[in-house]
Amino acid sequence: MNLETKWLEDFVALANTRSFSASAKQRHVTQPAFSRRIRALEQAIGVTLVDRTTTPIGLTSEGQLFLITARNLVEQLNESLGHLRGLSIANEALDIVAAHSLALSFYPPWISRLQKGLGELPTRLVAMNVGEAIHVLREGNCDLMLAYYDPFATMQLDAEVFPSFSIGKVKMLPVTLPDENGEPLFSLQRDSSIPYLAYTQGAFLGRSVRMLLKNDPLRMKLRTVYETAMAEGLKGMVLQGVGTAWIPDFCIREELKSGRLVRAGDESWDIPLEIRLYRCSLVHKPGVERLWRQMMKLPRDFLQA
């Protein structure tokens, strides 16, 4: 197989822009020449990488997998050249994507704990919904992904291509504002009609709640009065007394401890979830490799938040 480095760089540029004309401009060649180079790459490896029937253009499933390899090869080459030129990458930051609630409430104490065992660990964190995060990981646009895992509701990832560490257990609790007597303002066991603060249709945590309520008559008691994709947004509305919502326990520890929030139902309504840190095994960035090796040496209870 005869591959040219510039073809790989062209393909990475095309995956980023999703446009032949924009990529050609970025790569300082004419669009026909750029198109020929992408065709030459596809012919060299024997598969179609680009779906040319969509606008903007997309990648085939083979293209998505090859993109990870192409990015990896280009990055490794640039890193090697950097070393030869005397450039240090020892402190290169790791790019991490995380679900919004994990980025806000879980990540800071967890990364602080991890650094106590591993030493300084420069990172860049971007918050997004779980679906977007999985897409970013699949295309090699991040080094690590911090996400919830629910075997009954999650989008599955191939464990060989995307290995993971379990780093925390969490429960989603139904909570509400207390009344003047400290009792639930809205009770799942008592009330016949409950204002419900829901996750939007595409939100991962929303799928977990819907799985819980799918065959339960309680869902008939819930009337949706507000929707958002973010747990912190639901927490804010619960604190305003608007209704009840299922919220990850680490987001509301202080509010439960102080009595600002109370359970809307007993433990039978809790939803257990797992938190995992994912990587792509096709990416061999030195910083990620070092971190993964170091984490494998740590006791499992140390990794758990």
Short mmCIF file of C-alpha atoms in Angstrom, two decimals:
data_model
loop_
_atom_site.label_atom_id
_atom_site.label_comp_id
_atom_site.label_asym_id
_atom_site.label_seq_id
_atom_site.Cartn_x
_atom_site.Cartn_y
_atom_site.Cartn_z
CA MET A 1 0.00 0.00 0.00
CA ASN A 2 1.38 3.38 -1.02
CA LEU A 3 -0.05 6.22 1.08
CA GLU A 4 1.09 9.82 0.98
CA THR A 5 1.11 11.83 4.19
CA LYS A 6 -0.58 14.75 2.45
CA TRP A 7 -3.56 12.50 1.62
CA LEU A 8 -4.03 11.75 5.30
CA GLU A 9 -3.80 15.45 6.14
CA ASP A 10 -6.32 16.16 3.36
CA PHE A 11 -8.74 13.60 4.76
CA VAL A 12 -8.45 15.02 8.29
CA ALA A 13 -9.11 18.51 6.91
CA LEU A 14 -12.16 17.25 5.00
CA ALA A 15 -13.53 15.53 8.13
CA ASN A 16 -13.19 18.81 10.01
CA THR A 17 -14.79 21.11 7.41
CA ARG A 18 -17.24 18.66 5.75
CA SER A 19 -16.69 20.66 2.58
CA PHE A 20 -14.44 19.92 -0.43
CA SER A 21 -14.14 23.60 -1.35
CA ALA A 22 -13.33 24.77 2.19
CA SER A 23 -10.82 21.95 2.65
CA ALA A 24 -9.14 22.68 -0.68
CA LYS A 25 -8.74 26.32 0.34
CA GLN A 26 -7.34 25.28 3.72
CA ARG A 27 -4.86 22.90 2.05
CA HIS A 28 -3.88 25.53 -0.57
CA VAL A 29 -4.86 23.47 -3.63
CA THR A 30 -7.63 23.69 -6.20
CA GLN A 31 -10.84 21.83 -5.48
CA PRO A 32 -10.40 19.37 -8.42
CA ALA A 33 -6.88 18.56 -7.22
CA PHE A 34 -8.11 18.09 -3.66
CA SER A 35 -10.92 15.78 -4.83
CA ARG A 36 -8.42 13.69 -6.82
CA ARG A 37 -6.24 13.27 -3.73
CA ILE A 38 -9.20 12.04 -1.65
CA ARG A 39 -10.08 9.60 -4.45
CA ALA A 40 -6.47 8.41 -4.54
CA LEU A 41 -6.59 7.78 -0.77
CA GLU A 42 -9.80 5.76 -1.11
CA GLN A 43 -8.33 3.72 -3.96
CA ALA A 44 -5.12 3.08 -2.01
CA ILE A 45 -6.93 1.61 1.01
CA GLY A 46 -9.74 0.02 -1.00
CA VAL A 47 -12.82 1.48 0.71
CA THR A 48 -15.11 4.48 0.29
CA LEU A 49 -14.40 6.98 3.06
CA VAL A 50 -16.66 9.87 2.09
CA ASP A 51 -20.43 9.95 1.61
CA ARG A 52 -20.75 12.45 -1.23
CA THR A 53 -24.57 12.25 -1.36
CA THR A 54 -25.13 14.45 1.69
CA THR A 55 -24.71 18.19 2.27
CA PRO A 56 -22.54 18.88 4.12
CA ILE A 57 -20.63 15.76 3.15
CA GLY A 58 -20.42 12.96 5.69
CA LEU A 59 -18.14 10.03 6.40
CA THR A 60 -19.02 6.40 5.84
CA SER A 61 -18.71 4.04 8.80
CA GLU A 62 -15.34 2.96 7.36
CA GLY A 63 -14.41 6.62 7.03
CA GLN A 64 -15.20 7.30 10.69
CA LEU A 65 -12.92 4.47 11.80
CA PHE A 66 -10.14 5.43 9.37
CA LEU A 67 -10.35 9.05 10.54
CA ILE A 68 -9.11 7.97 13.96
CA THR A 69 -6.13 6.21 12.36
CA ALA A 70 -5.42 9.14 10.04
CA ARG A 71 -5.48 11.67 12.89
CA ASN A 72 -3.30 9.38 14.96
CA LEU A 73 -0.68 9.02 12.21
CA VAL A 74 -0.63 12.75 11.46
CA GLU A 75 -0.35 13.64 15.16
CA GLN A 76 2.41 11.08 15.76
CA LEU A 77 4.37 12.42 12.82
CA ASN A 78 4.01 16.01 14.04
CA GLU A 79 4.99 14.98 17.56
CA SER A 80 8.08 13.17 16.29
CA LEU A 81 9.08 16.17 14.21
CA GLY A 82 8.51 18.35 17.25
CA HIS A 83 10.89 16.23 19.30
CA LEU A 84 13.50 16.38 16.56
CA ARG A 85 13.23 20.16 16.59
CA GLY A 86 13.68 20.24 20.35
CA LEU A 87 10.05 21.00 21.17
CA SER A 88 8.73 19.60 24.46
CA ILE A 89 5.29 17.99 24.63
CA ALA A 90 5.72 16.78 28.20
CA ASN A 91 3.04 19.14 29.46
CA GLU A 92 0.63 18.77 26.55
CA ALA A 93 -2.94 18.99 27.82
CA LEU A 94 -5.38 16.13 27.35
CA ASP A 95 -8.68 17.03 25.68
CA ILE A 96 -11.63 15.64 27.65
CA VAL A 97 -15.31 15.84 26.77
CA ALA A 98 -17.89 15.27 29.51
CA ALA A 99 -21.62 15.34 30.13
CA HIS A 100 -22.66 18.75 31.48
CA SER A 101 -23.50 17.64 35.02
CA LEU A 102 -20.28 15.61 35.25
CA ALA A 103 -18.23 18.58 34.05
CA LEU A 104 -19.78 20.90 36.64
CA SER A 105 -20.09 18.79 39.77
CA PHE A 106 -18.17 15.52 39.37
CA TYR A 107 -15.01 16.33 37.40
CA PRO A 108 -13.32 18.91 39.71
CA PRO A 109 -13.12 16.70 42.84
CA TRP A 110 -12.38 13.57 40.79
CA ILE A 111 -9.48 15.04 38.79
CA SER A 112 -8.09 16.59 41.99
CA ARG A 113 -8.12 13.16 43.65
CA LEU A 114 -6.54 11.52 40.59
CA GLN A 115 -3.71 14.06 40.48
CA LYS A 116 -2.85 13.23 44.09
CA GLY A 117 -2.02 9.73 42.89
CA LEU A 118 -0.49 10.54 39.51
CA GLY A 119 0.93 14.03 39.80
CA GLU A 120 0.14 17.11 37.72
CA LEU A 121 -2.20 16.36 34.82
CA PRO A 122 -2.91 19.24 32.38
CA THR A 123 -6.38 18.89 30.85
CA ARG A 124 -8.86 20.81 28.70
CA LEU A 125 -12.49 20.06 29.47
CA VAL A 126 -15.47 20.65 27.18
CA ALA A 127 -19.04 20.00 28.36
CA MET A 128 -21.63 18.59 25.94
CA ASN A 129 -24.46 16.08 25.88
CA VAL A 130 -23.59 12.38 25.88
CA GLY A 131 -24.62 11.81 22.27
CA GLU A 132 -22.36 14.59 21.02
CA ALA A 133 -19.52 13.39 23.25
CA ILE A 134 -19.72 9.86 21.80
CA HIS A 135 -19.62 11.30 18.27
CA VAL A 136 -16.55 13.39 19.14
CA LEU A 137 -14.81 10.34 20.65
CA ARG A 138 -15.65 8.14 17.65
CA GLU A 139 -14.13 10.64 15.25
CA GLY A 140 -10.96 11.08 17.31
CA ASN A 141 -11.65 14.72 18.19
CA CYS A 142 -10.91 14.22 21.88
CA ASP A 143 -8.53 12.17 23.99
CA LEU A 144 -10.94 11.01 26.70
CA MET A 145 -14.68 10.98 27.38
CA LEU A 146 -16.32 11.16 30.79
CA ALA A 147 -19.87 9.87 30.58
CA TYR A 148 -22.69 8.05 32.34
CA TYR A 149 -23.15 4.37 31.61
CA ASP A 150 -26.43 2.50 31.83
CA PRO A 151 -26.49 -0.97 30.18
CA PHE A 152 -30.23 -0.63 29.59
CA ALA A 153 -30.33 2.88 28.14
CA THR A 154 -26.92 3.87 26.85
CA MET A 155 -25.62 3.93 23.29
CA GLN A 156 -23.19 1.02 23.25
CA LEU A 157 -19.51 1.39 22.36
CA ASP A 158 -17.27 -1.45 21.21
CA ALA A 159 -15.23 -2.28 24.33
CA GLU A 160 -12.17 -3.29 22.29
CA VAL A 161 -12.05 -0.06 20.30
CA PHE A 162 -13.25 2.15 23.18
CA PRO A 163 -11.94 0.69 26.49
CA SER A 164 -13.09 2.34 29.69
CA PHE A 165 -12.49 2.64 33.42
CA SER A 166 -15.33 2.65 35.93
CA ILE A 167 -14.61 5.70 38.07
CA GLY A 168 -17.80 6.25 40.03
CA LYS A 169 -21.25 5.06 41.06
CA VAL A 170 -24.13 7.49 41.13
CA LYS A 171 -27.85 7.41 41.85
CA MET A 172 -30.49 9.65 40.38
CA LEU A 173 -32.86 10.69 43.13
CA PRO A 174 -36.39 12.11 42.83
CA VAL A 175 -36.28 15.40 44.77
CA THR A 176 -38.56 18.30 45.56
CA LEU A 177 -38.72 21.40 47.71
CA PRO A 178 -39.89 20.77 51.31
CA ASP A 179 -43.09 22.31 52.61
CA GLU A 180 -43.27 24.35 55.85
CA ASN A 181 -43.22 21.12 57.88
CA GLY A 182 -40.16 19.73 56.10
CA GLU A 183 -42.27 17.19 54.20
CA PRO A 184 -42.02 16.78 50.39
CA LEU A 185 -43.90 19.57 48.62
CA PHE A 186 -44.67 16.99 45.90
CA SER A 187 -44.72 13.32 46.93
CA LEU A 188 -44.57 10.36 44.52
CA GLN A 189 -46.35 8.18 47.10
CA ARG A 190 -48.99 10.66 48.20
CA ASP A 191 -50.02 13.08 45.47
CA SER A 192 -52.35 12.18 42.61
CA SER A 193 -50.94 14.83 40.25
CA ILE A 194 -47.30 15.91 40.29
CA PRO A 195 -45.67 18.74 38.30
CA TYR A 196 -42.79 16.98 36.58
CA LEU A 197 -39.48 18.59 35.54
CA ALA A 198 -38.21 16.42 32.72
CA TYR A 199 -35.10 15.90 30.64
CA THR A 200 -35.52 16.59 26.95
CA GLN A 201 -36.04 13.68 24.57
CA GLY A 202 -32.41 13.32 23.49
CA ALA A 203 -30.83 13.70 26.93
CA PHE A 204 -29.11 10.56 28.21
CA LEU A 205 -30.41 10.93 31.77
CA GLY A 206 -33.90 11.32 30.38
CA ARG A 207 -33.69 7.85 28.84
CA SER A 208 -32.82 6.39 32.23
CA VAL A 209 -35.84 8.05 33.87
CA ARG A 210 -38.14 6.91 31.06
CA MET A 211 -36.88 3.33 31.50
CA LEU A 212 -37.83 3.53 35.19
CA LEU A 213 -41.30 4.89 34.49
CA LYS A 214 -42.03 2.89 31.33
CA ASN A 215 -44.29 0.29 32.93
CA ASP A 216 -45.14 2.11 36.13
CA PRO A 217 -48.56 3.68 36.75
CA LEU A 218 -46.78 6.62 38.39
CA ARG A 219 -46.10 8.08 34.95
CA MET A 220 -49.80 8.80 34.64
CA LYS A 221 -49.54 11.05 37.72
CA LEU A 222 -46.75 13.16 36.25
CA ARG A 223 -47.62 16.24 34.22
CA THR A 224 -44.60 17.75 32.49
CA VAL A 225 -44.27 21.49 33.20
CA TYR A 226 -40.65 22.05 32.17
CA GLU A 227 -37.94 20.34 30.08
CA THR A 228 -34.19 20.81 29.73
CA ALA A 229 -31.23 18.63 28.78
CA MET A 230 -29.18 19.65 31.83
CA ALA A 231 -29.46 18.30 35.37
CA GLU A 232 -28.31 21.63 36.81
CA GLY A 233 -31.19 23.34 35.02
CA LEU A 234 -33.69 20.95 36.59
CA LYS A 235 -32.09 21.45 39.99
CA GLY A 236 -32.59 25.21 39.67
CA MET A 237 -36.27 24.75 38.89
CA VAL A 238 -36.76 22.29 41.77
CA LEU A 239 -35.22 24.89 44.12
CA GLN A 240 -37.82 27.35 42.87
CA GLY A 241 -40.61 24.97 43.93
CA VAL A 242 -41.82 24.39 40.38
CA GLY A 243 -41.96 20.60 40.58
CA THR A 244 -40.03 17.38 41.14
CA ALA A 245 -37.16 15.89 39.11
CA TRP A 246 -34.65 13.05 39.09
CA ILE A 247 -31.17 14.50 39.65
CA PRO A 248 -27.75 12.81 40.14
CA ASP A 249 -26.96 12.63 43.85
CA PHE A 250 -23.56 14.34 43.59
CA CYS A 251 -25.30 17.44 42.21
CA ILE A 252 -27.54 17.84 45.26
CA ARG A 253 -25.53 16.57 48.25
CA GLU A 254 -25.31 19.96 49.94
CA GLU A 255 -28.99 20.78 49.33
CA LEU A 256 -30.12 17.44 50.80
CA LYS A 257 -27.78 17.81 53.77
CA SER A 258 -29.04 21.32 54.56
CA GLY A 259 -32.69 20.40 54.00
CA ARG A 260 -33.15 22.81 51.09
CA LEU A 261 -34.26 19.77 49.07
CA VAL A 262 -35.89 16.52 50.20
CA ARG A 263 -36.68 13.22 48.55
CA ALA A 264 -39.96 13.05 46.65
CA GLY A 265 -39.98 9.27 47.03
CA ASP A 266 -38.22 6.44 48.84
CA GLU A 267 -35.20 4.47 47.58
CA SER A 268 -37.33 2.30 45.32
CA TRP A 269 -37.47 5.30 42.97
CA ASP A 270 -33.67 5.71 42.78
CA ILE A 271 -31.92 5.05 39.45
CA PRO A 272 -28.39 3.58 39.77
CA LEU A 273 -25.86 4.63 37.14
CA GLU A 274 -22.14 4.22 36.57
CA ILE A 275 -19.61 6.84 35.51
CA ARG A 276 -16.90 5.76 33.09
CA LEU A 277 -13.81 7.28 31.51
CA TYR A 278 -13.38 6.21 27.88
CA ARG A 279 -10.57 6.40 25.36
CA CYS A 280 -10.10 5.17 21.80
CA SER A 281 -7.56 2.34 21.52
CA LEU A 282 -6.74 3.38 17.95
CA VAL A 283 -5.29 6.68 19.19
CA HIS A 284 -1.77 6.45 20.58
CA LYS A 285 -1.16 9.93 21.91
CA PRO A 286 1.74 9.70 24.40
CA GLY A 287 -0.10 11.56 27.17
CA VAL A 288 -3.14 9.28 26.92
CA GLU A 289 -0.98 6.15 26.83
CA ARG A 290 0.90 7.29 29.94
CA LEU A 291 -2.30 8.12 31.81
CA TRP A 292 -3.93 4.80 30.91
CA ARG A 293 -0.90 2.80 32.03
CA GLN A 294 -0.72 4.74 35.30
CA MET A 295 -4.44 4.32 35.97
CA MET A 296 -4.17 0.55 35.42
CA LYS A 297 -1.62 0.42 38.26
CA LEU A 298 -3.85 2.28 40.73
CA PRO A 299 -6.18 0.39 43.09
CA ARG A 300 -9.73 0.31 41.80
CA ASP A 301 -11.05 1.99 44.94
CA PHE A 302 -8.65 4.90 44.33
CA LEU A 303 -10.16 5.52 40.89
CA GLN A 304 -13.67 5.59 42.29
CA ALA A 305 -14.86 9.09 43.21
#
